[in-house]
Short mmCIF file of C-alpha atoms in Angstrom, two decimals:
data_model
loop_
_atom_site.label_atom_id
_atom_site.label_comp_id
_atom_site.label_asym_id
_atom_site.label_seq_id
_atom_site.Cartn_x
_atom_site.Cartn_y
_atom_site.Cartn_z
CA VAL A 1 -23.68 -4.50 -30.43
CA THR A 2 -26.13 -1.72 -29.51
CA SER A 3 -28.34 -3.51 -26.93
CA TYR A 4 -26.31 -5.21 -24.22
CA PHE A 5 -29.13 -6.71 -22.17
CA ILE A 6 -32.83 -7.32 -22.74
CA ARG A 7 -34.97 -8.82 -20.00
CA CYS A 8 -38.24 -10.37 -21.10
CA ASP A 9 -41.29 -11.38 -19.09
CA ILE A 10 -41.12 -14.95 -17.76
CA SER A 11 -43.93 -16.06 -20.07
CA GLU A 12 -41.86 -14.93 -23.05
CA SER A 13 -38.53 -16.32 -21.94
CA ASP A 14 -39.31 -20.01 -21.36
CA PHE A 15 -37.08 -22.16 -23.60
CA LYS A 16 -36.13 -19.06 -25.55
CA GLU A 17 -32.66 -19.16 -27.08
CA PRO A 18 -30.57 -16.03 -26.42
CA GLU A 19 -30.26 -13.77 -29.43
CA VAL A 20 -26.95 -12.06 -30.10
CA GLU A 21 -26.35 -9.65 -32.95
CA PHE A 22 -22.88 -9.02 -34.38
CA HIS A 23 -21.72 -6.32 -36.71
CA LYS A 24 -20.47 -9.11 -38.96
CA SER A 25 -22.24 -12.43 -38.42
CA PRO A 26 -19.99 -15.50 -37.97
CA ILE A 27 -20.25 -17.99 -40.85
CA THR A 28 -18.99 -21.38 -39.62
CA SER A 29 -19.39 -23.13 -36.27
CA SER A 30 -15.74 -22.36 -35.53
CA ASP A 31 -16.41 -18.69 -36.26
CA TRP A 32 -19.26 -18.76 -33.76
CA ARG A 33 -17.04 -20.44 -31.18
CA ARG A 34 -14.35 -17.81 -31.68
CA SER A 35 -16.80 -14.92 -31.43
CA ILE A 36 -16.92 -14.98 -27.61
CA HIS A 37 -14.33 -16.19 -25.09
CA LEU A 38 -15.48 -16.42 -21.45
CA ARG A 39 -13.55 -16.58 -18.19
CA SER A 40 -15.53 -17.34 -15.04
CA ALA A 41 -14.71 -15.83 -11.64
CA TYR A 42 -13.51 -19.26 -10.42
CA ARG A 43 -10.10 -19.40 -12.06
CA ASN A 44 -7.50 -21.74 -10.57
CA ASP A 45 -5.27 -24.61 -11.67
CA SER A 46 -3.26 -26.74 -9.23
CA ILE A 47 0.36 -27.77 -9.76
CA ASP A 48 -0.69 -31.43 -9.45
CA ARG A 49 -2.97 -31.11 -12.45
CA LEU A 50 -0.33 -29.24 -14.40
CA ASN A 51 2.12 -32.09 -13.92
CA ARG A 52 -0.51 -34.81 -14.38
CA GLU A 53 -2.57 -33.67 -17.34
CA LEU A 54 -0.12 -32.29 -19.88
CA ASN A 55 -1.45 -34.63 -22.54
CA GLN A 56 -2.76 -33.93 -26.03
CA THR A 57 -4.66 -30.64 -26.03
CA PRO A 58 -7.91 -30.16 -27.97
CA PRO A 59 -8.07 -27.66 -30.87
CA ILE A 60 -8.34 -24.22 -29.34
CA ALA A 61 -11.72 -23.49 -30.97
CA GLU A 62 -13.19 -26.74 -29.57
CA GLU A 63 -12.12 -26.32 -25.96
CA HIS A 64 -14.87 -26.37 -23.31
CA ARG A 65 -13.64 -25.61 -19.82
CA PHE A 66 -17.04 -25.07 -18.19
CA TYR A 67 -20.72 -24.87 -19.05
CA MET A 68 -21.87 -22.51 -16.29
CA LEU A 69 -20.19 -19.41 -14.88
CA SER A 70 -20.40 -20.95 -11.41
CA GLU A 71 -18.05 -23.77 -12.46
CA ASN A 72 -14.29 -23.93 -12.07
CA ASP A 73 -12.34 -22.41 -14.96
CA ARG A 74 -8.99 -24.23 -15.25
CA ALA A 75 -6.86 -22.82 -18.05
CA VAL A 76 -3.17 -22.69 -17.11
CA ALA A 77 -2.35 -26.37 -17.83
CA LEU A 78 -3.89 -26.33 -21.30
CA ASN A 79 -2.36 -22.98 -22.20
CA TYR A 80 1.07 -24.05 -20.92
CA ARG A 81 0.82 -27.15 -23.10
CA ARG A 82 0.00 -24.98 -26.10
CA ILE A 83 3.06 -22.83 -25.40
CA LEU A 84 5.20 -25.98 -25.23
CA ASP A 85 3.68 -27.28 -28.47
CA LYS A 86 4.60 -24.01 -30.16
CA TRP A 87 8.12 -24.28 -28.77
CA ILE A 88 8.49 -27.82 -30.13
CA GLU A 89 6.99 -26.86 -33.49
CA ILE A 90 9.41 -23.97 -33.96
CA GLY A 91 12.38 -25.84 -32.51
CA THR A 92 11.96 -28.82 -34.86
CA SER A 93 11.15 -26.83 -37.99
CA PRO A 94 13.87 -27.17 -40.65
CA LYS A 95 13.24 -23.54 -41.61
CA ARG A 96 14.22 -22.38 -38.10
CA ARG A 97 17.31 -24.57 -37.75
CA GLY A 98 20.31 -22.73 -36.39
CA GLU A 99 18.34 -19.93 -34.75
CA ASN A 100 19.30 -18.73 -31.29
CA ILE A 101 17.28 -20.49 -28.54
CA GLY A 102 16.97 -17.28 -26.57
CA GLU A 103 15.48 -15.45 -29.55
CA ILE A 104 12.94 -18.24 -30.05
CA GLN A 105 11.92 -18.04 -26.38
CA ASP A 106 11.58 -14.26 -26.73
CA GLU A 107 9.33 -14.79 -29.75
CA ILE A 108 7.09 -17.18 -27.81
CA LEU A 109 7.14 -15.55 -24.36
CA GLY A 110 8.03 -11.93 -25.16
CA GLU A 111 4.54 -10.45 -25.02
CA LEU A 112 3.60 -12.33 -21.84
CA ARG A 113 6.97 -11.55 -20.24
CA ASN A 114 6.62 -7.83 -20.97
CA SER A 115 3.11 -7.66 -19.50
CA MET A 116 4.17 -9.53 -16.34
CA ALA A 117 7.27 -7.35 -15.95
CA GLU A 118 5.24 -4.14 -16.30
CA LEU A 119 2.58 -5.33 -13.86
CA PHE A 120 5.05 -6.50 -11.19
CA LYS A 121 7.80 -3.92 -11.80
CA ASP A 122 7.92 -2.94 -8.12
CA THR A 123 8.86 -6.50 -7.07
CA GLN A 124 11.09 -7.26 -10.08
CA PHE A 125 9.02 -10.34 -10.87
CA ILE A 126 10.19 -11.67 -14.25
CA LEU A 127 9.06 -14.58 -16.44
CA ALA A 128 12.50 -16.05 -17.19
CA GLY A 129 11.65 -19.11 -19.29
CA LEU A 130 9.42 -22.06 -20.10
CA GLY A 131 10.79 -24.33 -17.40
CA SER A 132 10.55 -28.09 -17.92
CA PRO A 133 7.52 -30.32 -17.24
CA ASN A 134 9.89 -33.30 -16.96
CA THR A 135 11.37 -31.76 -13.81
CA HIS A 136 7.96 -30.52 -12.59
CA LYS A 137 8.98 -26.91 -13.27
CA VAL A 138 6.09 -25.19 -15.05
CA PHE A 139 7.50 -21.90 -16.32
CA GLU A 140 10.51 -20.36 -14.64
CA PHE A 141 10.50 -17.04 -12.80
CA ASP A 142 12.95 -14.63 -11.17
CA LYS A 143 11.86 -12.42 -8.28
CA GLY A 144 14.37 -9.98 -6.92
CA THR A 145 17.42 -12.03 -5.93
CA ASN A 146 15.54 -15.36 -6.14
CA HIS A 147 16.00 -17.24 -9.40
CA GLY A 148 14.52 -20.39 -10.90
CA LEU A 149 11.12 -20.19 -9.21
CA SER A 150 8.32 -22.37 -10.60
CA TYR A 151 4.55 -21.91 -10.88
CA GLU A 152 4.05 -23.65 -7.54
CA ASN A 153 6.20 -21.00 -5.81
CA LEU A 154 3.97 -18.12 -6.90
CA SER A 155 1.46 -16.28 -4.73
CA SER A 156 -2.25 -16.50 -5.48
CA GLY A 157 -2.17 -13.03 -7.01
CA GLU A 158 0.80 -13.82 -9.24
CA LYS A 159 -0.88 -17.03 -10.42
CA ALA A 160 -4.16 -15.21 -11.10
CA ALA A 161 -2.44 -12.51 -13.17
CA LEU A 162 -0.38 -15.07 -15.09
CA ASP A 163 -3.54 -17.08 -15.84
CA MET A 164 -5.46 -14.17 -17.41
CA LEU A 165 -2.54 -12.69 -19.33
CA LEU A 166 -1.39 -16.10 -20.60
CA ASP A 167 -4.91 -16.98 -21.71
CA ILE A 168 -5.22 -13.88 -23.91
CA VAL A 169 -1.69 -14.28 -25.32
CA VAL A 170 -2.45 -17.90 -26.31
CA PHE A 171 -5.96 -17.31 -27.65
CA LYS A 172 -5.53 -13.96 -29.44
CA GLU A 173 -3.68 -15.46 -32.42
CA GLU A 174 -6.74 -17.49 -33.44
CA PHE A 175 -9.42 -15.54 -31.51
CA ASN A 176 -8.69 -12.25 -33.26
CA ASP A 177 -12.26 -11.07 -33.86
CA THR A 178 -13.61 -11.90 -30.42
CA VAL A 179 -15.43 -10.55 -27.39
CA PHE A 180 -13.21 -11.50 -24.42
CA CYS A 181 -15.32 -11.59 -21.22
CA ILE A 182 -13.77 -11.85 -17.73
CA ASP A 183 -15.86 -12.06 -14.57
CA GLU A 184 -14.21 -10.31 -11.60
CA PRO A 185 -10.65 -10.08 -12.99
CA GLU A 186 -9.56 -8.50 -9.70
CA ALA A 187 -10.00 -11.81 -7.78
CA HIS A 188 -6.86 -12.64 -5.72
CA ILE A 189 -5.05 -9.55 -7.09
CA HIS A 190 -3.52 -6.99 -4.71
CA THR A 191 -5.58 -3.78 -4.78
CA LYS A 192 -2.55 -1.79 -5.92
CA LEU A 193 -2.22 -3.98 -9.03
CA GLN A 194 -5.88 -4.23 -10.06
CA GLY A 195 -5.92 -1.08 -12.18
CA PRO A 196 -2.56 -1.83 -13.86
CA LEU A 197 -3.79 -5.39 -14.58
CA LEU A 198 -6.76 -4.01 -16.51
CA GLY A 199 -4.34 -1.83 -18.45
CA GLU A 200 -2.24 -4.84 -19.45
CA LEU A 201 -5.29 -6.92 -20.42
CA TYR A 202 -6.56 -4.00 -22.50
CA LYS A 203 -3.22 -3.69 -24.32
CA LEU A 204 -3.16 -7.41 -25.19
CA ILE A 205 -6.62 -7.49 -26.76
CA PRO A 206 -6.45 -7.50 -30.60
CA ASP A 207 -7.60 -4.28 -32.29
CA ASN A 208 -10.55 -6.07 -33.87
CA SER A 209 -11.74 -7.50 -30.53
CA GLN A 210 -13.45 -6.28 -27.37
CA LEU A 211 -12.77 -6.75 -23.66
CA TRP A 212 -15.78 -6.96 -21.32
CA ILE A 213 -15.31 -7.14 -17.56
CA ALA A 214 -17.63 -7.26 -14.55
CA THR A 215 -15.87 -5.73 -11.55
CA HIS A 216 -16.32 -4.21 -8.09
CA SER A 217 -12.71 -2.99 -7.97
CA ILE A 218 -12.09 0.72 -7.41
CA GLY A 219 -8.67 0.33 -9.06
CA MET A 220 -10.21 -1.11 -12.20
CA VAL A 221 -12.96 1.52 -12.21
CA ARG A 222 -10.29 4.25 -12.00
CA LYS A 223 -8.28 2.64 -14.81
CA ALA A 224 -11.42 2.38 -16.94
CA GLN A 225 -11.99 6.10 -16.34
CA ASP A 226 -8.46 6.86 -17.54
CA LEU A 227 -8.90 4.71 -20.66
CA TRP A 228 -12.23 6.39 -21.37
CA GLN A 229 -10.73 9.85 -21.03
CA LYS A 230 -8.05 8.96 -23.59
CA SER A 231 -10.41 7.27 -26.06
CA LYS A 232 -14.10 7.88 -25.41
CA ASP A 233 -15.15 5.97 -28.52
CA ALA A 234 -13.24 2.84 -27.47
CA VAL A 235 -14.57 2.43 -23.89
CA VAL A 236 -18.21 2.17 -22.76
CA PHE A 237 -19.84 1.61 -19.37
CA LEU A 238 -22.94 -0.41 -18.50
CA ASP A 239 -24.88 0.82 -15.48
CA PHE A 240 -26.76 -1.85 -13.53
CA GLY A 241 -27.56 0.49 -10.67
CA LYS A 242 -30.55 2.49 -11.84
CA ASP A 243 -32.93 -0.06 -13.43
CA ASP A 244 -35.44 -2.52 -11.94
CA PHE A 245 -34.43 -5.90 -13.38
CA ASP A 246 -37.67 -7.49 -12.22
CA LYS A 247 -39.22 -5.61 -15.14
CA PRO A 248 -38.36 -5.66 -18.86
CA VAL A 249 -35.15 -3.65 -19.37
CA LYS A 250 -33.12 -2.73 -22.41
CA LEU A 251 -29.61 -1.95 -21.21
CA LYS A 252 -27.46 0.36 -23.31
CA PRO A 253 -24.12 2.16 -22.77
CA THR A 254 -24.40 5.01 -20.30
CA HIS A 255 -22.62 8.34 -20.19
CA PRO A 256 -20.36 8.27 -17.11
CA ASP A 257 -21.54 11.43 -15.35
CA SER A 258 -21.12 12.23 -11.65
CA ASP A 259 -24.29 10.33 -10.72
CA PHE A 260 -22.94 7.22 -12.42
CA TRP A 261 -19.59 7.43 -10.63
CA GLY A 262 -21.39 7.99 -7.35
CA ARG A 263 -23.28 4.71 -7.77
CA VAL A 264 -20.10 2.90 -8.82
CA TYR A 265 -18.15 4.07 -5.78
CA GLU A 266 -21.10 3.33 -3.50
CA VAL A 267 -21.05 -0.31 -4.62
CA ALA A 268 -17.25 -0.54 -4.57
CA LEU A 269 -16.77 1.06 -1.15
CA GLY A 270 -19.86 -0.16 0.69
CA ASP A 271 -19.44 -0.29 4.48
CA LEU A 272 -15.67 0.03 4.09
CA ALA A 273 -16.12 3.75 3.53
CA GLU A 274 -16.61 4.31 7.26
CA LEU A 275 -13.29 2.54 7.90
CA VAL A 276 -11.28 3.95 5.00
CA LEU A 277 -12.60 7.50 5.34
CA THR A 278 -12.78 7.77 9.12
CA GLU A 279 -12.58 11.56 9.35
CA ARG A 280 -11.30 13.25 6.23
CA THR A 281 -9.65 12.24 3.00
CA ALA A 282 -7.91 14.85 0.91
CA PHE A 283 -7.22 14.06 -2.75
CA CYS A 284 -4.42 16.17 -4.16
CA GLU A 285 -2.42 16.73 -7.32
CA GLY A 286 0.96 15.07 -7.87
CA ARG A 287 2.38 11.55 -7.88
CA GLY A 288 3.14 11.25 -4.19
CA VAL A 289 5.61 13.93 -3.13
CA ASP A 290 2.89 16.54 -2.62
CA SER A 291 0.66 14.20 -0.60
CA GLU A 292 3.59 13.17 1.60
CA CYS A 293 4.43 16.81 2.23
CA TYR A 294 0.85 17.60 3.25
CA GLN A 295 0.84 14.51 5.50
CA ASN A 296 4.03 15.60 7.27
CA ILE A 297 2.74 19.15 7.75
CA PHE A 298 -0.65 18.28 9.25
CA LYS A 299 -0.28 14.80 10.80
CA SER A 300 0.17 16.07 14.36
CA ARG A 301 -3.01 18.16 14.17
CA TYR A 302 -5.07 15.76 12.05
CA PRO A 303 -3.80 12.21 12.74
CA ASN A 304 -6.79 10.60 10.98
CA LEU A 305 -6.47 12.68 7.85
CA ARG A 306 -5.21 10.90 4.72
CA PHE A 307 -3.78 12.70 1.72
CA VAL A 308 -4.14 10.66 -1.47
CA PRO A 309 -2.25 11.58 -4.68
CA LEU A 310 -4.27 11.55 -7.94
CA GLU A 311 -1.65 13.00 -10.30
CA ASP A 312 -3.56 15.65 -12.26
CA LYS A 313 -6.19 18.27 -11.41
CA GLY A 314 -8.90 16.61 -13.52
CA ASN A 315 -8.67 13.38 -11.53
CA VAL A 316 -8.92 15.31 -8.25
CA ILE A 317 -12.06 17.19 -9.29
CA LYS A 318 -13.76 14.12 -10.75
CA THR A 319 -12.98 11.87 -7.78
CA VAL A 320 -14.11 14.39 -5.16
CA LYS A 321 -17.45 14.88 -6.90
CA ALA A 322 -18.13 11.16 -7.25
CA SER A 323 -16.89 10.29 -3.75
CA ASN A 324 -18.99 12.93 -1.98
CA LEU A 325 -22.05 11.78 -3.89
CA ALA A 326 -21.52 8.21 -2.74
CA LEU A 327 -20.50 9.11 0.82
CA GLY A 328 -23.69 11.10 1.25
CA LYS A 329 -25.43 7.73 1.24
CA ILE A 330 -22.94 5.35 2.88
CA ALA A 331 -20.65 7.38 5.16
CA LYS A 332 -22.28 10.60 6.28
CA SER A 333 -19.64 11.18 8.97
CA ALA A 334 -16.80 11.15 6.42
CA MET A 335 -15.77 14.07 4.28
CA VAL A 336 -13.72 14.21 1.12
CA ILE A 337 -11.96 17.32 -0.11
CA GLY A 338 -9.69 18.02 -3.03
CA ILE A 339 -6.55 20.17 -3.05
CA ILE A 340 -5.39 21.70 -6.33
CA ASP A 341 -2.70 24.18 -7.29
CA LEU A 342 -3.64 27.79 -7.98
CA ASP A 343 -2.00 27.86 -11.42
CA GLY A 344 -3.88 30.56 -13.35
CA GLU A 345 -7.30 30.17 -11.71
CA THR A 346 -9.41 33.30 -11.23
CA SER A 347 -10.87 34.32 -7.86
CA GLU A 348 -14.34 33.46 -9.20
CA GLY A 349 -13.10 30.03 -10.23
CA VAL A 350 -11.62 29.45 -6.77
CA LYS A 351 -15.00 30.23 -5.18
CA ARG A 352 -16.87 27.86 -7.52
CA ARG A 353 -14.43 25.05 -6.82
CA ARG A 354 -14.74 25.58 -3.08
CA GLU A 355 -18.50 24.99 -3.28
CA GLU A 356 -17.71 21.64 -4.95
CA GLY A 357 -15.36 20.60 -2.12
CA ILE A 358 -12.20 21.59 -4.01
CA ARG A 359 -9.72 23.74 -2.09
CA THR A 360 -7.32 25.86 -4.16
CA LEU A 361 -3.93 26.92 -2.82
CA SER A 362 -3.43 30.68 -2.49
CA ARG A 363 0.03 30.27 -4.00
CA ARG A 364 0.86 28.61 -7.32
CA THR A 365 2.09 25.27 -5.90
CA ILE A 366 3.10 23.68 -2.62
CA GLU A 367 6.76 24.44 -3.41
CA SER A 368 5.95 28.13 -2.84
CA PHE A 369 5.08 27.24 0.77
CA LEU A 370 7.97 24.83 1.29
CA LEU A 371 10.56 27.39 0.11
CA ASP A 372 9.08 30.26 2.13
CA ASP A 373 11.74 32.35 3.88
CA GLU A 374 10.20 31.44 7.24
CA VAL A 375 10.64 27.73 6.50
CA LEU A 376 14.27 28.08 5.38
CA ALA A 377 15.02 30.02 8.57
CA LYS A 378 13.36 27.26 10.60
CA VAL A 379 15.58 24.64 8.94
CA CYS A 380 18.72 26.49 9.97
CA GLU A 381 17.37 27.07 13.47
CA ASP A 382 16.42 23.41 14.01
CA PHE A 383 19.91 22.30 12.99
CA SER A 384 21.52 24.89 15.32
CA GLN A 385 23.01 26.96 12.52
CA PRO A 386 20.83 30.14 12.42
CA ASP A 387 23.75 32.11 10.99
CA LYS A 388 23.43 30.14 7.73
CA VAL A 389 19.95 31.36 6.85
CA ASN A 390 21.28 34.21 4.70
CA ASP A 391 23.15 31.67 2.55
CA LEU A 392 19.88 29.88 1.80
CA LEU A 393 17.91 33.07 1.22
CA THR A 394 20.61 34.43 -1.09
CA ALA A 395 20.63 31.20 -3.11
CA LYS A 396 16.84 31.28 -3.34
CA GLN A 397 16.80 34.91 -4.48
CA GLY A 398 19.45 34.21 -7.10
CA ALA A 399 17.45 31.28 -8.46
CA LEU A 400 14.27 33.41 -8.54
CA SER A 401 16.05 36.09 -10.55
CA LYS A 402 17.60 33.54 -12.90
CA HIS A 403 14.20 32.00 -13.69
CA ASN A 404 12.34 35.34 -13.59
CA LEU A 405 10.07 34.13 -10.78
CA LYS A 406 8.29 35.71 -7.83
CA PRO A 407 8.11 34.04 -4.37
CA ASP A 408 4.46 32.98 -4.90
CA ASP A 409 5.08 31.53 -8.38
CA ASN A 410 5.60 27.85 -9.23
CA LEU A 411 8.98 27.26 -7.60
CA LYS A 412 9.51 23.65 -8.74
CA ALA A 413 12.38 24.84 -10.94
CA ILE A 414 14.46 26.18 -8.02
CA VAL A 415 14.03 23.40 -5.43
CA GLN A 416 17.22 21.70 -6.62
CA THR A 417 19.20 24.95 -6.32
CA VAL A 418 18.02 25.62 -2.76
CA HIS A 419 18.68 21.99 -1.81
CA GLY A 420 22.24 22.29 -3.08
CA ALA A 421 22.76 25.56 -1.21
CA ALA A 422 21.47 23.99 2.00
CA GLN A 423 23.82 21.01 1.62
CA LYS A 424 26.73 23.38 1.13
CA ALA A 425 25.80 25.65 4.04
CA LEU A 426 24.78 22.91 6.51
CA LYS A 427 27.62 20.50 5.71
CA SER A 428 27.27 18.29 8.77
CA VAL A 429 23.52 17.77 8.33
CA ARG A 430 21.88 15.03 6.26
CA LEU A 431 19.34 16.83 4.10
CA GLY A 432 18.21 13.99 1.84
CA ASP A 433 19.83 12.60 -1.30
CA SER A 434 17.23 14.12 -3.64
CA LYS A 435 15.15 17.26 -3.90
CA GLU A 436 12.05 15.12 -3.26
CA SER A 437 13.33 13.81 0.07
CA PHE A 438 14.46 17.37 0.93
CA MET A 439 10.89 18.57 0.38
CA MET A 440 9.17 15.68 2.20
CA ASP A 441 11.53 15.05 5.12
CA ILE A 442 13.25 18.39 5.78
CA LEU A 443 11.08 21.27 4.59
CA ALA A 444 7.54 19.97 5.19
CA PRO A 445 8.00 19.08 8.90
CA ARG A 446 9.31 22.62 9.51
CA ILE A 447 5.94 24.17 8.57
CA GLN A 448 4.39 24.20 12.04
CA PRO A 449 1.46 25.82 13.91
CA GLY A 450 2.16 29.40 14.87
CA MET A 451 4.11 30.17 11.70
CA ALA A 452 2.49 32.55 9.20
CA VAL A 453 3.13 30.13 6.33
CA TYR A 454 1.40 27.31 8.25
CA GLU A 455 -1.64 29.44 9.03
CA GLN A 456 -1.97 30.50 5.39
CA LEU A 457 -1.76 26.90 4.12
CA HIS A 458 -4.17 25.71 6.83
CA GLU A 459 -6.67 28.40 5.84
CA ASP A 460 -6.40 27.36 2.19
CA ILE A 461 -7.26 23.74 2.97
CA PHE A 462 -9.41 23.78 6.10
CA GLY A 463 -10.67 27.34 6.40
#
C-alpha cells in the first residue's frame, strides 16, 4: 500500500465505497475477510459472558464482533473457545494418542505463554494452563507465590494484554497474509509495559502480515523508534500532525526526523509536560545505575531534577532533540538536557553537542568520578577508618596497571576490584552486595559540594 489515506471533497465522497489496493488482490470472499483484522479501542469481555456463552463458535473468517469502531469489541470468550476446541481436537485424535498432556498444552499455549511471561517478567505472571470452563476457571495463571488464578482474578491491564496477544495467536494461523489493526493498544496497560507490549505484538505478527496501530503512548512511540532503527524498511510512520484534513489530503509514510518526533511528543505529553518536567530532566546513558548515581549526587542541590536512563548515546541525543522541540511549545519553563560519556569525542564535537543540549562528561565515564581518590578517601573518613584509604588507593592503582588504564579512562573494569578491596579493608561496614550497589549507595553519595570532583562533574552537567 503506497497511499494510506485520501480525503475527497464532500461532493465526491457521498455513497462512495472505500477503495483499497493490495500488492496481491484477494480472490475469494474469505480472502477479502482475512485481508484485514480490526480491533477497536473498546476491548473487554466479562467473566459472566465467558461462562455463559461458550457455545459453538462461528468460522474464524466469518466472525463479526462489531460494525463500527465505537462499538464494544469482545474477543476473549470466542478465542478461549477456539483454544479449547483445538485442545479437544488434538486430545481426541487417534494420531496423537499416548502423547504427554503437558507437551500438548505447550504446543497450544506455548507462544501465548512465552509472550505473557516476557511482558510480565517483573511480576512473575505466568499462564499455567487452560483451566476448566466447567469449574468457571477460564485459563489458569500463577503470579509470584499465588497459584491457580483465573481470568476473573486478573487486573484490567493483565486482561487487556491477554486479550490482544491471544487474539493474534488464535487468528495468525488462518490470517497469515493480513493487516492487523489495533486502535489504542495501550488502553488499560501500565505505562512501563506499553512499549514491551508493542514488541510482543510485533513478534507475533506473521512475516507476510502487517501490524498497524494508532497510539498516544510515549512507550509505544519509543518502541516503534527502536524497531525502526533496527529495520527501517519494516517500520513506517504516518504523520497526522502537519496536514489540514478539512482539505483533500494524500497521506504517505513520513521520514521520522526531529520535527516529526517533536509533534509526536507534543501530542503524547500535552499538559502533563509541566507536571512531569517541573524543572529539569536529564536523560543519560546506561540502564539505570548511572542515573541512580547522578540522582544520589545531586538530589540535595536539585530536588526536582530527574535523571532518566536511555541506555545508549543515540537514544539520549535523539530524545533530547525531540523533547526540547516539543517543550518549546508546551512547557517553556521546563528544560531537558542529555548527559553522555566522553568516550573518544573531540573537543569540537563536545562543543557542538552542548549547543544541542547534550552535556559531555570531561572524563570517559561516570566510574572515573566515582573511583576518584578524593571519593575513596571520603568513604574511609565517613566510616571512621581514615587509615584504610591507602589500602583502597593501592588496590585501585594495581587494577589500573593491570588493565593498562589511566585515572580518567573508562574504569568500569576495575569497580569490582575496588569494591572487593573496600570490603576487605572496612570489614565491619556494609558496602553493598554488588558493584552496582557499591556505586549507587556508597560512592555516589560521597561526591559532595566543596569537593574538587563534585565541582568538576557539576560544571560538566550544569556549567
